[in-house]
Amino acid sequence: MTIVREVMTTSCSTLTLLDNVYEAAVMMKENNIGFVPVVDQGLVVGVVTDRDIVIRGVAGKRPNSARIRDVMTEEIIAVAPDASIETAAALMSDKQIRRLLVTDNGRLEGIVALGDLAVRTPLVHEAGHALSEISESSYTH
């Protein structure tokens, strides 16, 4: 059985509650990412996506100096590092997400993405199923 720890990305960029929307956007541009965990005193308190910046930031007419707290998604959807890949894929499919935080007692250990599942030959089916569920939901809403 393959576990999340074996496929997750561990070198993750993070933001803190002291950062602002502009800093988040610059980080995303420089690192070519669209998903950044927000940590406070070592614990994950939310995530900021490029979509959060567009919807809650730009479309919400917030200035670039707006606090991360004002645009971040506070719902934490995470999996333990020792969870199975099947569990991660099922959670991604159920929650309609492409990236999943990996935490241990609230502390960030890494991120697992659908792409991480897809590059593992035995997991192509799980990744494909999760992606089809996510994509199907996106087109029906």
mmCIF file of C-alpha atoms in Angstrom:
data_model
loop_
_atom_site.group_PDB
_atom_site.id
_atom_site.type_symbol
_atom_site.label_atom_id
_atom_site.label_comp_id
_atom_site.label_asym_id
_atom_site.label_seq_id
_atom_site.Cartn_x
_atom_site.Cartn_y
_atom_site.Cartn_z
ATOM 1 C CA MET A 1 0.000 0.000 0.000
ATOM 2 C CA THR A 2 1.378 3.391 -0.988
ATOM 3 C CA ILE A 3 0.986 6.148 1.590
ATOM 4 C CA VAL A 4 0.734 9.909 1.124
ATOM 5 C CA ARG A 5 4.198 10.537 2.605
ATOM 6 C CA GLU A 6 5.741 8.658 -0.337
ATOM 7 C CA VAL A 7 4.278 10.960 -3.005
ATOM 8 C CA MET A 8 3.698 14.331 -1.314
ATOM 9 C CA THR A 9 5.691 17.503 -1.919
ATOM 10 C CA THR A 10 7.510 18.581 1.234
ATOM 11 C CA SER A 11 9.138 21.835 0.115
ATOM 12 C CA CYS A 12 6.079 24.068 0.383
ATOM 13 C CA SER A 13 5.896 27.832 0.222
ATOM 14 C CA THR A 14 3.768 29.232 3.045
ATOM 15 C CA LEU A 15 2.222 32.523 4.090
ATOM 16 C CA THR A 16 1.451 33.877 7.542
ATOM 17 C CA LEU A 17 -1.410 36.005 8.821
ATOM 18 C CA LEU A 18 0.986 38.981 8.655
ATOM 19 C CA ASP A 19 1.224 38.717 4.849
ATOM 20 C CA ASN A 20 -1.035 40.536 2.408
ATOM 21 C CA VAL A 21 -2.705 39.791 -0.910
ATOM 22 C CA TYR A 22 0.086 41.374 -2.959
ATOM 23 C CA GLU A 23 2.742 39.260 -1.225
ATOM 24 C CA ALA A 24 0.670 36.134 -1.871
ATOM 25 C CA ALA A 25 0.298 36.971 -5.561
ATOM 26 C CA VAL A 26 4.026 37.639 -5.945
ATOM 27 C CA MET A 27 4.855 34.343 -4.212
ATOM 28 C CA MET A 28 2.499 32.495 -6.539
ATOM 29 C CA LYS A 29 4.028 34.140 -9.602
ATOM 30 C CA GLU A 30 7.644 33.548 -8.527
ATOM 31 C CA ASN A 31 7.023 29.891 -7.648
ATOM 32 C CA ASN A 32 4.512 29.147 -10.432
ATOM 33 C CA ILE A 33 1.922 27.924 -7.911
ATOM 34 C CA GLY A 34 -1.727 28.679 -7.253
ATOM 35 C CA PHE A 35 -2.155 27.239 -3.764
ATOM 36 C CA VAL A 36 -0.371 28.389 -0.598
ATOM 37 C CA PRO A 37 -0.983 27.179 2.964
ATOM 38 C CA VAL A 38 -1.313 29.872 5.634
ATOM 39 C CA VAL A 39 0.384 29.062 8.940
ATOM 40 C CA ASP A 40 0.241 30.754 12.320
ATOM 41 C CA GLN A 41 2.600 29.698 15.107
ATOM 42 C CA GLY A 42 3.384 26.502 13.197
ATOM 43 C CA LEU A 43 -0.246 25.440 12.658
ATOM 44 C CA VAL A 44 -2.164 25.548 9.382
ATOM 45 C CA VAL A 45 -4.993 28.086 9.678
ATOM 46 C CA GLY A 46 -6.095 28.244 6.034
ATOM 47 C CA VAL A 47 -5.050 28.296 2.415
ATOM 48 C CA VAL A 48 -4.928 30.950 -0.271
ATOM 49 C CA THR A 49 -5.547 30.024 -3.877
ATOM 50 C CA ASP A 50 -5.218 32.107 -6.988
ATOM 51 C CA ARG A 51 -9.011 31.875 -7.188
ATOM 52 C CA ASP A 52 -9.339 33.292 -3.637
ATOM 53 C CA ILE A 53 -7.278 36.301 -4.715
ATOM 54 C CA VAL A 54 -9.470 36.859 -7.781
ATOM 55 C CA ILE A 55 -12.876 36.261 -6.161
ATOM 56 C CA ARG A 56 -12.408 37.637 -2.642
ATOM 57 C CA GLY A 57 -9.608 40.072 -3.449
ATOM 58 C CA VAL A 58 -9.925 41.638 -6.895
ATOM 59 C CA ALA A 59 -13.656 41.072 -7.481
ATOM 60 C CA GLY A 60 -14.309 41.999 -3.843
ATOM 61 C CA LYS A 61 -12.551 45.331 -4.544
ATOM 62 C CA ARG A 62 -9.991 44.748 -1.806
ATOM 63 C CA PRO A 63 -6.660 46.554 -2.076
ATOM 64 C CA ASN A 64 -3.404 44.675 -2.643
ATOM 65 C CA SER A 65 -2.570 45.509 0.961
ATOM 66 C CA ALA A 66 -5.586 43.556 2.265
ATOM 67 C CA ARG A 67 -4.678 40.995 4.895
ATOM 68 C CA ILE A 68 -4.419 37.350 3.905
ATOM 69 C CA ARG A 69 -7.075 36.572 6.504
ATOM 70 C CA ASP A 70 -9.552 38.610 4.424
ATOM 71 C CA VAL A 71 -9.202 36.425 1.320
ATOM 72 C CA MET A 72 -8.038 33.021 2.530
ATOM 73 C CA THR A 73 -10.140 29.886 2.728
ATOM 74 C CA GLU A 74 -10.354 28.917 6.384
ATOM 75 C CA GLU A 75 -11.712 25.412 5.877
ATOM 76 C CA ILE A 76 -8.815 23.009 6.410
ATOM 77 C CA ILE A 77 -9.097 19.849 4.326
ATOM 78 C CA ALA A 78 -6.148 17.661 5.168
ATOM 79 C CA VAL A 79 -4.920 14.116 5.342
ATOM 80 C CA ALA A 80 -2.306 12.499 7.589
ATOM 81 C CA PRO A 81 1.094 11.602 6.086
ATOM 82 C CA ASP A 82 0.467 7.915 6.776
ATOM 83 C CA ALA A 83 -2.941 7.854 5.071
ATOM 84 C CA SER A 84 -3.269 5.683 2.000
ATOM 85 C CA ILE A 85 -3.236 7.203 -1.455
ATOM 86 C CA GLU A 86 -6.707 5.770 -1.975
ATOM 87 C CA THR A 87 -7.928 7.724 1.061
ATOM 88 C CA ALA A 88 -6.365 10.921 -0.293
ATOM 89 C CA ALA A 89 -7.877 10.394 -3.754
ATOM 90 C CA ALA A 90 -11.313 9.705 -2.262
ATOM 91 C CA LEU A 91 -11.125 12.863 -0.122
ATOM 92 C CA MET A 92 -10.060 14.955 -3.118
ATOM 93 C CA SER A 93 -12.932 13.560 -5.144
ATOM 94 C CA ASP A 94 -15.461 14.050 -2.343
ATOM 95 C CA LYS A 95 -14.373 17.628 -1.601
ATOM 96 C CA GLN A 96 -13.825 18.504 -5.282
ATOM 97 C CA ILE A 97 -10.236 19.677 -4.792
ATOM 98 C CA ARG A 98 -7.015 19.132 -6.731
ATOM 99 C CA ARG A 99 -4.572 19.750 -3.878
ATOM 100 C CA LEU A 100 -4.676 18.406 -0.363
ATOM 101 C CA LEU A 101 -2.804 19.540 2.719
ATOM 102 C CA VAL A 102 -0.818 16.890 4.553
ATOM 103 C CA THR A 103 -0.748 17.651 8.269
ATOM 104 C CA ASP A 104 0.313 16.016 11.489
ATOM 105 C CA ASN A 105 -1.431 17.431 14.574
ATOM 106 C CA GLY A 106 -2.217 20.610 12.627
ATOM 107 C CA ARG A 107 1.368 21.139 11.472
ATOM 108 C CA LEU A 108 2.092 21.235 7.752
ATOM 109 C CA GLU A 109 4.038 18.217 6.511
ATOM 110 C CA GLY A 110 3.446 18.723 2.787
ATOM 111 C CA ILE A 111 0.954 18.903 -0.051
ATOM 112 C CA VAL A 112 -0.315 16.115 -2.269
ATOM 113 C CA ALA A 113 -1.780 17.021 -5.661
ATOM 114 C CA LEU A 114 -3.669 15.033 -8.244
ATOM 115 C CA GLY A 115 -0.516 15.130 -10.348
ATOM 116 C CA ASP A 116 1.369 13.377 -7.553
ATOM 117 C CA LEU A 117 -1.148 10.546 -7.781
ATOM 118 C CA ALA A 118 -1.114 10.459 -11.574
ATOM 119 C CA VAL A 119 2.644 9.954 -11.922
ATOM 120 C CA ARG A 120 2.479 6.765 -9.853
ATOM 121 C CA THR A 121 1.561 4.057 -12.365
ATOM 122 C CA PRO A 122 -0.506 1.921 -9.949
ATOM 123 C CA LEU A 123 -2.439 5.044 -8.936
ATOM 124 C CA VAL A 124 -3.404 6.306 -12.387
ATOM 125 C CA HIS A 125 -6.907 4.884 -11.972
ATOM 126 C CA GLU A 126 -7.445 6.657 -8.611
ATOM 127 C CA ALA A 127 -6.123 9.974 -9.924
ATOM 128 C CA GLY A 128 -8.210 9.686 -13.085
ATOM 129 C CA HIS A 129 -11.328 8.918 -11.079
ATOM 130 C CA ALA A 130 -10.738 11.832 -8.701
ATOM 131 C CA LEU A 131 -10.075 14.211 -11.604
ATOM 132 C CA SER A 132 -13.173 13.085 -13.486
ATOM 133 C CA GLU A 133 -15.291 13.633 -10.375
ATOM 134 C CA ILE A 134 -13.799 17.117 -9.850
ATOM 135 C CA SER A 135 -14.065 18.087 -13.520
ATOM 136 C CA GLU A 136 -17.608 16.757 -13.825
ATOM 137 C CA SER A 137 -18.703 18.809 -10.844
ATOM 138 C CA SER A 138 -17.050 21.945 -12.268
ATOM 139 C CA TYR A 139 -19.047 21.653 -15.488
ATOM 140 C CA THR A 140 -22.364 21.021 -13.770
ATOM 141 C CA HIS A 141 -22.213 24.045 -11.455
#
